[in-house]
mmCIF file of C-alpha atoms in Angstrom:
data_model
loop_
_atom_site.group_PDB
_atom_site.id
_atom_site.type_symbol
_atom_site.label_atom_id
_atom_site.label_comp_id
_atom_site.label_asym_id
_atom_site.label_seq_id
_atom_site.Cartn_x
_atom_site.Cartn_y
_atom_site.Cartn_z
ATOM 1 C CA UNK A 1494 38.329 23.486 8.936
ATOM 2 C CA UNK A 1495 35.019 22.543 7.659
ATOM 3 C CA UNK A 1496 36.331 20.750 4.738
ATOM 4 C CA UNK A 1497 38.770 18.754 6.834
ATOM 5 C CA UNK A 1498 35.876 17.454 8.882
ATOM 6 C CA UNK A 1499 33.829 16.399 5.848
ATOM 7 C CA UNK A 1500 37.052 14.838 4.536
ATOM 8 C CA UNK A 1501 37.524 13.094 7.504
ATOM 9 C CA UNK A 1502 33.897 11.743 7.612
ATOM 10 C CA UNK A 1503 34.296 10.577 3.775
ATOM 11 C CA UNK A 1504 37.579 8.817 4.671
ATOM 12 C CA UNK A 1505 35.838 7.144 7.791
ATOM 13 C CA UNK A 1506 33.231 5.897 5.485
ATOM 14 C CA UNK A 1507 35.598 4.392 2.947
ATOM 15 C CA UNK A 1508 37.505 2.562 5.698
ATOM 16 C CA UNK A 1509 34.298 1.051 7.199
ATOM 17 C CA UNK A 1510 33.060 -0.274 3.860
ATOM 18 C CA UNK A 1511 36.513 -1.855 3.468
ATOM 19 C CA UNK A 1512 36.398 -3.385 6.841
ATOM 20 C CA UNK A 1513 32.828 -4.699 6.637
ATOM 21 C CA UNK A 1514 33.425 -5.579 3.053
ATOM 22 C CA UNK A 1515 33.322 -9.311 3.978
ATOM 23 C CA UNK A 1516 30.147 -8.962 6.192
ATOM 24 C CA UNK A 1517 28.166 -7.414 3.286
ATOM 25 C CA UNK A 1518 26.617 -9.735 1.091
ATOM 26 C CA UNK A 1519 24.457 -9.287 -1.929
ATOM 27 C CA UNK A 1520 21.367 -8.918 0.121
ATOM 28 C CA UNK A 1521 22.676 -5.597 1.531
ATOM 29 C CA UNK A 1522 20.176 -2.551 1.236
ATOM 30 C CA UNK A 1523 20.575 1.121 1.831
ATOM 31 C CA UNK A 1524 19.272 2.480 5.035
ATOM 32 C CA UNK A 1525 16.919 4.755 2.921
ATOM 33 C CA UNK A 1526 15.219 1.815 1.473
ATOM 34 C CA UNK A 1527 14.159 0.388 5.057
ATOM 35 C CA UNK A 1528 13.854 3.414 7.066
ATOM 36 C CA UNK A 1529 12.518 6.895 7.235
ATOM 37 C CA UNK A 1530 13.834 10.078 8.921
ATOM 38 C CA UNK A 1531 11.262 11.329 11.530
ATOM 39 C CA UNK A 1532 9.475 14.588 10.533
ATOM 40 C CA UNK A 1533 10.553 14.107 6.891
ATOM 41 C CA UNK A 1534 7.037 13.192 5.603
ATOM 42 C CA UNK A 1535 4.002 14.091 3.442
ATOM 43 C CA UNK A 1536 1.098 15.818 4.828
ATOM 44 C CA UNK A 1537 -2.581 15.002 3.709
ATOM 45 C CA UNK A 1538 -4.593 18.082 2.536
ATOM 46 C CA UNK A 1539 -8.236 18.008 1.680
ATOM 47 C CA UNK A 1540 -11.078 20.300 0.320
ATOM 48 C CA UNK A 1541 -14.450 20.758 -1.239
ATOM 49 C CA UNK A 1542 -15.010 22.148 -4.737
ATOM 50 C CA UNK A 1543 -17.126 22.306 -7.948
ATOM 51 C CA UNK A 1544 -16.030 20.992 -11.370
ATOM 52 C CA UNK A 1545 -17.895 22.739 -14.275
ATOM 53 C CA UNK A 1546 -17.795 22.282 -18.064
ATOM 54 C CA UNK A 1547 -19.282 18.857 -18.101
ATOM 55 C CA UNK A 1548 -21.219 17.510 -21.089
ATOM 56 C CA UNK A 1549 -24.528 16.659 -19.165
ATOM 57 C CA UNK A 1550 -22.640 13.985 -16.697
ATOM 58 C CA UNK A 1551 -22.762 16.138 -13.718
ATOM 59 C CA UNK A 1552 -24.884 15.818 -10.458
ATOM 60 C CA UNK A 1553 -28.743 15.401 -10.889
ATOM 61 C CA UNK A 1554 -31.123 18.152 -9.942
ATOM 62 C CA UNK A 1555 -31.770 16.628 -6.629
ATOM 63 C CA UNK A 1556 -28.074 17.167 -5.422
ATOM 64 C CA UNK A 1557 -28.997 19.830 -2.658
ATOM 65 C CA UNK A 1558 -25.217 20.400 -1.813
ATOM 66 C CA UNK A 1559 -24.312 21.028 -5.562
ATOM 67 C CA UNK A 1560 -27.196 23.507 -5.829
ATOM 68 C CA UNK A 1561 -26.224 25.335 -2.457
ATOM 69 C CA UNK A 1562 -22.494 25.402 -3.462
ATOM 70 C CA UNK A 1563 -23.227 27.096 -6.902
ATOM 71 C CA UNK A 1564 -25.784 29.657 -5.455
ATOM 72 C CA UNK A 1565 -23.045 30.573 -2.505
ATOM 73 C CA UNK A 1566 -20.514 30.885 -5.298
ATOM 74 C CA UNK A 1567 -22.447 33.041 -7.580
ATOM 75 C CA UNK A 1568 -23.565 35.219 -4.487
ATOM 76 C CA UNK A 1569 -19.883 35.763 -3.552
ATOM 77 C CA UNK A 1570 -19.223 36.978 -7.203
ATOM 78 C CA UNK A 1571 -22.320 39.436 -6.899
ATOM 79 C CA UNK A 1572 -24.624 37.547 -9.151
ATOM 80 C CA UNK A 1573 -28.104 37.104 -7.399
ATOM 81 C CA UNK A 1574 -29.934 33.966 -8.654
ATOM 82 C CA UNK A 1575 -32.703 32.083 -7.531
ATOM 83 C CA UNK A 1576 -31.525 28.441 -6.682
ATOM 84 C CA UNK A 1577 -34.563 26.940 -8.211
ATOM 85 C CA UNK A 1578 -33.722 28.118 -11.689
ATOM 86 C CA UNK A 1579 -30.027 26.589 -11.482
ATOM 87 C CA UNK A 1580 -29.307 23.544 -13.708
ATOM 88 C CA UNK A 1581 -26.384 21.246 -12.376
ATOM 89 C CA UNK A 1582 -26.176 18.693 -15.007
ATOM 90 C CA UNK A 1583 -22.948 20.293 -16.156
ATOM 91 C CA UNK A 1584 -21.550 20.753 -12.722
ATOM 92 C CA UNK A 1585 -20.322 18.086 -10.209
ATOM 93 C CA UNK A 1586 -19.413 18.533 -6.545
ATOM 94 C CA UNK A 1587 -16.040 17.028 -5.797
ATOM 95 C CA UNK A 1588 -13.544 16.386 -3.048
ATOM 96 C CA UNK A 1589 -9.948 17.510 -3.466
ATOM 97 C CA UNK A 1590 -7.109 15.797 -1.923
ATOM 98 C CA UNK A 1591 -3.169 16.064 -2.266
ATOM 99 C CA UNK A 1592 0.070 15.092 -0.341
ATOM 100 C CA UNK A 1593 2.365 18.060 0.507
ATOM 101 C CA UNK A 1594 5.906 17.231 1.388
ATOM 102 C CA UNK A 1595 7.076 18.882 4.599
ATOM 103 C CA UNK A 1596 9.748 20.710 2.603
ATOM 104 C CA UNK A 1597 7.366 22.331 0.115
ATOM 105 C CA UNK A 1598 7.802 26.211 -0.285
ATOM 106 C CA UNK A 1599 5.225 28.918 -1.390
ATOM 107 C CA UNK A 1600 5.006 28.595 -5.337
ATOM 108 C CA UNK A 1601 5.668 24.694 -5.305
ATOM 109 C CA UNK A 1602 3.205 22.790 -7.718
ATOM 110 C CA UNK A 1603 1.644 19.560 -6.569
ATOM 111 C CA UNK A 1604 -0.514 17.021 -8.186
ATOM 112 C CA UNK A 1605 -4.084 16.938 -6.867
ATOM 113 C CA UNK A 1606 -6.889 14.207 -7.152
ATOM 114 C CA UNK A 1607 -10.307 15.041 -7.742
ATOM 115 C CA UNK A 1608 -13.237 12.593 -6.838
ATOM 116 C CA UNK A 1609 -16.950 13.132 -7.182
ATOM 117 C CA UNK A 1610 -18.975 13.093 -4.063
ATOM 118 C CA UNK A 1611 -22.457 13.402 -5.811
ATOM 119 C CA UNK A 1612 -24.261 11.336 -8.591
ATOM 120 C CA UNK A 1613 -22.196 12.633 -11.407
ATOM 121 C CA UNK A 1614 -21.565 9.864 -14.072
ATOM 122 C CA UNK A 1615 -18.177 11.172 -15.434
ATOM 123 C CA UNK A 1616 -15.773 14.085 -14.822
ATOM 124 C CA UNK A 1617 -14.335 13.791 -18.150
ATOM 125 C CA UNK A 1618 -13.697 17.351 -19.936
ATOM 126 C CA UNK A 1619 -14.474 19.010 -16.638
ATOM 127 C CA UNK A 1620 -12.360 22.120 -14.944
ATOM 128 C CA UNK A 1621 -12.022 22.303 -11.339
ATOM 129 C CA UNK A 1622 -12.706 25.859 -10.046
ATOM 130 C CA UNK A 1623 -10.347 27.444 -7.352
ATOM 131 C CA UNK A 1624 -10.464 25.084 -4.257
ATOM 132 C CA UNK A 1625 -8.628 25.708 -0.924
ATOM 133 C CA UNK A 1626 -6.925 22.613 0.489
ATOM 134 C CA UNK A 1627 -6.681 22.577 4.286
ATOM 135 C CA UNK A 1628 -4.710 20.471 6.705
ATOM 136 C CA UNK A 1629 -5.736 18.937 9.863
ATOM 137 C CA UNK A 1630 -5.216 22.224 11.777
ATOM 138 C CA UNK A 1631 -7.554 23.895 9.489
ATOM 139 C CA UNK A 1632 -5.290 26.182 7.749
ATOM 140 C CA UNK A 1633 -5.178 26.630 4.029
ATOM 141 C CA UNK A 1634 -1.912 25.385 2.368
ATOM 142 C CA UNK A 1635 -2.892 24.810 -1.327
ATOM 143 C CA UNK A 1636 -4.850 26.336 -3.773
ATOM 144 C CA UNK A 1637 -5.955 23.906 -6.749
ATOM 145 C CA UNK A 1638 -7.589 24.670 -10.113
ATOM 146 C CA UNK A 1639 -7.113 23.220 -13.649
ATOM 147 C CA UNK A 1640 -8.255 20.835 -16.198
ATOM 148 C CA UNK A 1641 -8.850 17.222 -15.101
ATOM 149 C CA UNK A 1642 -7.167 14.327 -16.671
ATOM 150 C CA UNK A 1643 -9.709 11.115 -16.631
ATOM 151 C CA UNK A 1644 -8.234 7.650 -17.147
ATOM 152 C CA UNK A 1645 -11.549 6.151 -18.252
ATOM 153 C CA UNK A 1646 -14.785 6.413 -20.417
ATOM 154 C CA UNK A 1647 -18.337 5.220 -20.413
ATOM 155 C CA UNK A 1648 -20.358 4.617 -23.597
ATOM 156 C CA UNK A 1649 -24.220 4.154 -23.139
ATOM 157 C CA UNK A 1650 -26.685 2.778 -25.750
ATOM 158 C CA UNK A 1651 -30.364 1.985 -25.536
ATOM 159 C CA UNK A 1652 -29.854 -1.580 -24.565
ATOM 160 C CA UNK A 1653 -26.147 -1.823 -23.515
ATOM 161 C CA UNK A 1654 -23.265 0.102 -22.089
ATOM 162 C CA UNK A 1655 -19.491 -0.322 -21.672
ATOM 163 C CA UNK A 1656 -17.015 1.450 -19.346
ATOM 164 C CA UNK A 1657 -13.394 1.418 -18.887
ATOM 165 C CA UNK A 1658 -11.772 2.052 -15.526
ATOM 166 C CA UNK A 1659 -13.272 4.783 -13.274
ATOM 167 C CA UNK A 1660 -14.333 8.054 -14.891
ATOM 168 C CA UNK A 1661 -15.569 9.846 -11.614
ATOM 169 C CA UNK A 1662 -12.016 10.351 -10.385
ATOM 170 C CA UNK A 1663 -9.519 12.615 -11.962
ATOM 171 C CA UNK A 1664 -6.012 14.078 -11.789
ATOM 172 C CA UNK A 1665 -4.575 17.625 -12.102
ATOM 173 C CA UNK A 1666 -0.922 17.298 -12.785
ATOM 174 C CA UNK A 1667 0.680 20.181 -10.923
ATOM 175 C CA UNK A 1668 -2.853 21.633 -10.455
ATOM 176 C CA UNK A 1669 -2.073 22.869 -6.781
ATOM 177 C CA UNK A 1670 0.055 25.694 -5.931
ATOM 178 C CA UNK A 1671 1.501 25.894 -2.247
ATOM 179 C CA UNK A 1672 0.540 29.112 -0.704
ATOM 180 C CA UNK A 1673 1.725 28.492 2.867
ATOM 181 C CA UNK A 1674 4.739 26.196 4.025
ATOM 182 C CA UNK A 1675 4.617 23.857 6.920
ATOM 183 C CA UNK A 1676 6.292 25.249 9.956
ATOM 184 C CA UNK A 1677 9.329 22.799 10.541
ATOM 185 C CA UNK A 1678 12.623 23.945 11.390
ATOM 186 C CA UNK A 1679 14.646 21.074 10.008
ATOM 187 C CA UNK A 1680 18.110 22.205 10.516
ATOM 188 C CA UNK A 1681 17.792 23.314 14.143
ATOM 189 C CA UNK A 1682 17.497 19.716 15.287
ATOM 190 C CA UNK A 1683 19.950 18.439 17.655
ATOM 191 C CA UNK A 1684 19.250 14.649 16.906
ATOM 192 C CA UNK A 1685 17.462 12.499 14.327
ATOM 193 C CA UNK A 1686 15.203 9.478 14.492
ATOM 194 C CA UNK A 1687 15.162 6.795 12.054
ATOM 195 C CA UNK A 1688 11.927 4.749 11.793
ATOM 196 C CA UNK A 1689 12.061 1.473 10.462
ATOM 197 C CA UNK A 1690 9.334 0.188 7.981
ATOM 198 C CA UNK A 1691 9.351 -3.362 9.398
ATOM 199 C CA UNK A 1692 10.141 -3.562 13.172
ATOM 200 C CA UNK A 1693 13.102 -5.909 14.056
ATOM 201 C CA UNK A 1694 15.464 -5.723 16.988
ATOM 202 C CA UNK A 1695 18.423 -7.262 15.231
ATOM 203 C CA UNK A 1696 18.021 -4.892 12.250
ATOM 204 C CA UNK A 1697 17.642 -1.742 14.492
ATOM 205 C CA UNK A 1698 20.847 -2.876 16.464
ATOM 206 C CA UNK A 1699 22.633 -3.465 13.358
ATOM 207 C CA UNK A 1700 21.923 0.057 12.045
ATOM 208 C CA UNK A 1701 22.835 1.765 15.251
ATOM 209 C CA UNK A 1702 26.289 -0.179 15.080
ATOM 210 C CA UNK A 1703 26.649 0.761 11.248
ATOM 211 C CA UNK A 1704 26.060 4.261 12.204
ATOM 212 C CA UNK A 1705 28.438 4.437 14.999
ATOM 213 C CA UNK A 1706 31.188 2.745 12.799
ATOM 214 C CA UNK A 1707 30.695 5.300 9.906
ATOM 215 C CA UNK A 1708 30.598 8.231 12.087
ATOM 216 C CA UNK A 1709 33.333 7.294 14.457
ATOM 217 C CA UNK A 1710 31.713 7.771 17.728
ATOM 218 C CA UNK A 1711 28.845 6.682 20.013
ATOM 219 C CA UNK A 1712 26.264 8.858 18.202
ATOM 220 C CA UNK A 1713 23.553 6.392 17.458
ATOM 221 C CA UNK A 1714 21.546 3.786 19.568
ATOM 222 C CA UNK A 1715 18.500 1.569 19.114
ATOM 223 C CA UNK A 1716 15.480 2.779 21.152
ATOM 224 C CA UNK A 1717 13.261 -0.181 20.216
ATOM 225 C CA UNK A 1718 12.555 -2.623 17.508
ATOM 226 C CA UNK A 1719 11.550 0.306 15.252
ATOM 227 C CA UNK A 1720 13.279 3.430 16.131
ATOM 228 C CA UNK A 1721 17.040 4.428 16.113
ATOM 229 C CA UNK A 1722 17.939 7.908 17.608
ATOM 230 C CA UNK A 1723 20.946 9.547 16.185
ATOM 231 C CA UNK A 1724 22.644 12.575 17.948
ATOM 232 C CA UNK A 1725 23.885 15.129 15.417
ATOM 233 C CA UNK A 1726 27.675 15.667 15.788
ATOM 234 C CA UNK A 1727 28.821 19.129 16.475
ATOM 235 C CA UNK A 1728 30.322 19.984 13.013
ATOM 236 C CA UNK A 1729 26.909 19.117 11.316
ATOM 237 C CA UNK A 1730 24.780 21.259 13.561
ATOM 238 C CA UNK A 1731 22.605 23.634 11.288
ATOM 239 C CA UNK A 1732 23.776 21.687 8.365
ATOM 240 C CA UNK A 1733 21.996 18.144 8.411
ATOM 241 C CA UNK A 1734 21.728 17.772 4.535
ATOM 242 C CA UNK A 1735 25.175 16.404 4.386
ATOM 243 C CA UNK A 1736 24.784 14.058 7.312
ATOM 244 C CA UNK A 1737 21.500 12.756 6.037
ATOM 245 C CA UNK A 1738 22.760 12.147 2.704
ATOM 246 C CA UNK A 1739 25.521 10.116 4.111
ATOM 247 C CA UNK A 1740 23.659 8.083 6.586
ATOM 248 C CA UNK A 1741 20.901 7.058 4.203
ATOM 249 C CA UNK A 1742 23.295 5.734 1.736
ATOM 250 C CA UNK A 1743 24.920 3.267 4.271
ATOM 251 C CA UNK A 1744 24.177 -0.386 3.656
ATOM 252 C CA UNK A 1745 22.889 -2.876 6.123
ATOM 253 C CA UNK A 1746 21.752 -6.584 5.835
ATOM 254 C CA UNK A 1747 18.167 -6.578 7.183
ATOM 255 C CA UNK A 1748 17.351 -9.575 9.507
ATOM 256 C CA UNK A 1749 13.522 -9.904 9.589
ATOM 257 C CA UNK A 1750 11.527 -12.837 11.243
ATOM 258 C CA UNK A 1751 10.773 -15.587 9.102
ATOM 259 C CA UNK A 1752 7.295 -15.143 7.725
ATOM 260 C CA UNK A 1753 4.767 -16.971 5.343
ATOM 261 C CA UNK A 1754 2.189 -14.785 3.609
ATOM 262 C CA UNK A 1755 -0.827 -16.168 1.729
ATOM 263 C CA UNK A 1756 -3.752 -14.484 0.044
ATOM 264 C CA UNK A 1757 -6.654 -16.971 0.160
ATOM 265 C CA UNK A 1758 -8.571 -14.618 -2.336
ATOM 266 C CA UNK A 1759 -5.994 -15.218 -5.192
ATOM 267 C CA UNK A 1760 -4.188 -18.314 -3.860
ATOM 268 C CA UNK A 1761 -1.018 -16.368 -3.847
ATOM 269 C CA UNK A 1762 1.904 -17.881 -1.225
ATOM 270 C CA UNK A 1763 5.000 -15.952 -0.638
ATOM 271 C CA UNK A 1764 7.785 -17.567 1.477
ATOM 272 C CA UNK A 1765 10.417 -15.296 3.103
ATOM 273 C CA UNK A 1766 14.206 -16.648 2.541
ATOM 274 C CA UNK A 1767 14.642 -17.620 6.335
ATOM 275 C CA UNK A 1768 11.443 -19.895 6.275
ATOM 276 C CA UNK A 1769 12.403 -23.210 7.460
ATOM 277 C CA UNK A 1770 10.608 -26.657 7.835
ATOM 278 C CA UNK A 1771 11.608 -29.643 9.969
ATOM 279 C CA UNK A 1772 11.548 -33.130 8.806
ATOM 280 C CA UNK A 1773 7.878 -34.027 8.319
ATOM 281 C CA UNK A 1774 5.905 -36.486 6.235
ATOM 282 C CA UNK A 1775 3.073 -34.889 4.307
ATOM 283 C CA UNK A 1776 0.155 -36.660 2.235
ATOM 284 C CA UNK A 1777 -2.565 -34.412 0.612
ATOM 285 C CA UNK A 1778 -5.270 -35.681 -1.285
ATOM 286 C CA UNK A 1779 -8.550 -33.963 -2.423
ATOM 287 C CA UNK A 1780 -11.935 -35.252 -1.368
ATOM 288 C CA UNK A 1781 -14.377 -34.416 -4.079
ATOM 289 C CA UNK A 1782 -18.199 -34.973 -3.607
ATOM 290 C CA UNK A 1783 -20.482 -34.430 -6.541
ATOM 291 C CA UNK A 1784 -24.442 -34.367 -5.847
ATOM 292 C CA UNK A 1785 -26.659 -34.294 -8.912
ATOM 293 C CA UNK A 1786 -30.307 -33.948 -8.561
ATOM 294 C CA UNK A 1787 -32.674 -35.235 -11.457
ATOM 295 C CA UNK A 1788 -36.455 -35.605 -11.780
ATOM 296 C CA UNK A 1789 -38.073 -38.495 -13.166
ATOM 297 C CA UNK A 1790 -41.671 -38.263 -14.677
ATOM 298 C CA UNK A 1791 -43.734 -41.452 -13.771
ATOM 299 C CA UNK A 1792 -46.507 -41.854 -16.412
ATOM 300 C CA UNK A 1793 -49.619 -44.234 -15.700
ATOM 301 C CA UNK A 1794 -50.792 -46.709 -18.450
ATOM 302 C CA UNK A 1795 -53.472 -45.746 -20.792
ATOM 303 C CA UNK A 1796 -57.016 -46.033 -19.702
ATOM 304 C CA UNK A 1797 -55.854 -46.065 -15.997
ATOM 305 C CA UNK A 1798 -56.995 -44.206 -13.065
ATOM 306 C CA UNK A 1799 -53.327 -43.469 -12.064
ATOM 307 C CA UNK A 1800 -51.916 -39.802 -12.018
ATOM 308 C CA UNK A 1801 -48.644 -38.471 -13.550
ATOM 309 C CA UNK A 1802 -46.104 -37.656 -10.894
ATOM 310 C CA UNK A 1803 -42.658 -36.382 -10.581
ATOM 311 C CA UNK A 1804 -40.241 -38.522 -8.515
ATOM 312 C CA UNK A 1805 -36.733 -36.977 -7.656
ATOM 313 C CA UNK A 1806 -33.585 -38.956 -8.089
ATOM 314 C CA UNK A 1807 -30.313 -38.097 -6.504
ATOM 315 C CA UNK A 1808 -26.867 -39.306 -7.452
ATOM 316 C CA UNK A 1809 -23.969 -38.940 -5.109
ATOM 317 C CA UNK A 1810 -20.490 -39.531 -6.318
ATOM 318 C CA UNK A 1811 -17.490 -39.611 -3.965
ATOM 319 C CA UNK A 1812 -13.826 -39.647 -5.147
ATOM 320 C CA UNK A 1813 -10.769 -39.198 -3.104
ATOM 321 C CA UNK A 1814 -7.433 -38.892 -4.463
ATOM 322 C CA UNK A 1815 -4.955 -41.655 -3.411
ATOM 323 C CA UNK A 1816 -1.665 -39.784 -2.500
ATOM 324 C CA UNK A 1817 1.416 -41.216 -0.755
ATOM 325 C CA UNK A 1818 3.511 -39.714 1.791
ATOM 326 C CA UNK A 1819 6.281 -37.389 0.963
ATOM 327 C CA UNK A 1820 9.218 -36.373 3.209
ATOM 328 C CA UNK A 1821 9.223 -32.451 3.291
ATOM 329 C CA UNK A 1822 12.416 -30.923 4.794
ATOM 330 C CA UNK A 1823 13.826 -27.455 4.285
ATOM 331 C CA UNK A 1824 17.265 -26.349 5.382
ATOM 332 C CA UNK A 1825 17.292 -23.751 2.552
ATOM 333 C CA UNK A 1826 14.429 -22.148 0.676
ATOM 334 C CA UNK A 1827 15.402 -23.949 -2.531
ATOM 335 C CA UNK A 1828 15.015 -27.254 -0.753
ATOM 336 C CA UNK A 1829 11.777 -26.295 0.825
ATOM 337 C CA UNK A 1830 10.364 -25.246 -2.502
ATOM 338 C CA UNK A 1831 11.693 -28.379 -4.066
ATOM 339 C CA UNK A 1832 9.853 -30.568 -1.379
ATOM 340 C CA UNK A 1833 6.729 -28.783 -1.563
ATOM 341 C CA UNK A 1834 6.684 -29.083 -5.498
ATOM 342 C CA UNK A 1835 7.258 -32.640 -4.980
ATOM 343 C CA UNK A 1836 3.644 -33.063 -3.268
ATOM 344 C CA UNK A 1837 2.204 -31.820 -6.572
ATOM 345 C CA UNK A 1838 -0.262 -29.446 -4.799
ATOM 346 C CA UNK A 1839 -2.005 -26.250 -6.229
ATOM 347 C CA UNK A 1840 -1.300 -23.097 -4.525
ATOM 348 C CA UNK A 1841 -4.580 -23.304 -2.591
ATOM 349 C CA UNK A 1842 -3.800 -26.811 -1.578
ATOM 350 C CA UNK A 1843 -0.415 -25.384 -0.440
ATOM 351 C CA UNK A 1844 -2.265 -23.119 1.897
ATOM 352 C CA UNK A 1845 -3.866 -25.864 3.613
ATOM 353 C CA UNK A 1846 -0.548 -27.879 3.945
ATOM 354 C CA UNK A 1847 1.299 -24.744 5.424
ATOM 355 C CA UNK A 1848 -1.323 -24.439 7.910
ATOM 356 C CA UNK A 1849 -1.211 -28.054 8.973
ATOM 357 C CA UNK A 1850 2.657 -27.966 9.225
ATOM 358 C CA UNK A 1851 2.321 -24.812 11.389
ATOM 359 C CA UNK A 1852 -0.085 -26.678 13.848
ATOM 360 C CA UNK A 1853 2.267 -29.614 13.763
ATOM 361 C CA UNK A 1854 5.185 -27.562 14.832
ATOM 362 C CA UNK A 1855 7.104 -28.370 11.807
ATOM 363 C CA UNK A 1856 6.766 -24.896 10.173
ATOM 364 C CA UNK A 1857 9.324 -22.540 11.795
ATOM 365 C CA UNK A 1858 7.824 -19.133 10.509
ATOM 366 C CA UNK A 1859 4.997 -16.749 11.150
ATOM 367 C CA UNK A 1860 2.069 -17.546 8.977
ATOM 368 C CA UNK A 1861 0.162 -14.577 8.035
ATOM 369 C CA UNK A 1862 -3.335 -14.585 5.980
ATOM 370 C CA UNK A 1863 -4.397 -11.387 4.120
#
């Protein structure tokens, strides 16, 4: 009976794909690419540890927390030592971080990132001593240890130095071992929640309708612009993996709001496919003002009682480009790009033009500056 129900669901998916073949365009994307399942996430872990084996590039002798950490570690090992006699140039205090998926089980290996928190100059060649990584609840979930991989170097001479990338941050591939799993009863859920990465009411409703068509019933409904709640069909209770595998591969066509994104730091301009501009006339010309300061020396004649003086001289040059009006209109993205290119503006000039078009009401899109 279970195979029959699974076969019925697969047949329903095939029929829906045939019925919606006309509506699905080349811009259709999978649900897994625009939304995530609630609860299926990573958890951030953090810990404090020591990196040893450095070649004189560790923390300096005035790093109190490094000295204290070394003394406490040696005391736990039964080695009594005076903290004043410790040398820390081969040791560095570090913070260790990792991302642990919710489905990780004891024994699973994770990559860990090691970052210096003292004044160490390089972690190259270092080894992380066993470090406990804890979650926000204070429990230890991962133990990390191993040799660091550093993607940079620093070379210093008497009068010059050179550096490539950052060598105070390193990675230990598979250096963390999960010791405790996160309590999460995945298959005991009677409903699922899909969270969209970009909030949009039209896309949320479209996903809900697509899910109901594929599952053959009213199982899904949009909660808001970012969430879709899916009630688990009875024959998938306690066995959610086949359901999620089918749901995440369904295709929809996102209908996001028109947006123009500009990055003033780099002059980057990105126009969404739905950006439109009503007919407008645009003339854009640069105004360039150059101020040049010179100093002239006034020298008195020979055998005169005059004094040599310095007289400032300022030259101001004003140049304004003469640009004609250009008609700009965009019913499609290609027409919009062609119209803006006809103005002959640079990317930074284009930012000013788009802002002016938005103020005039001709730009029908949200302008976001990052």
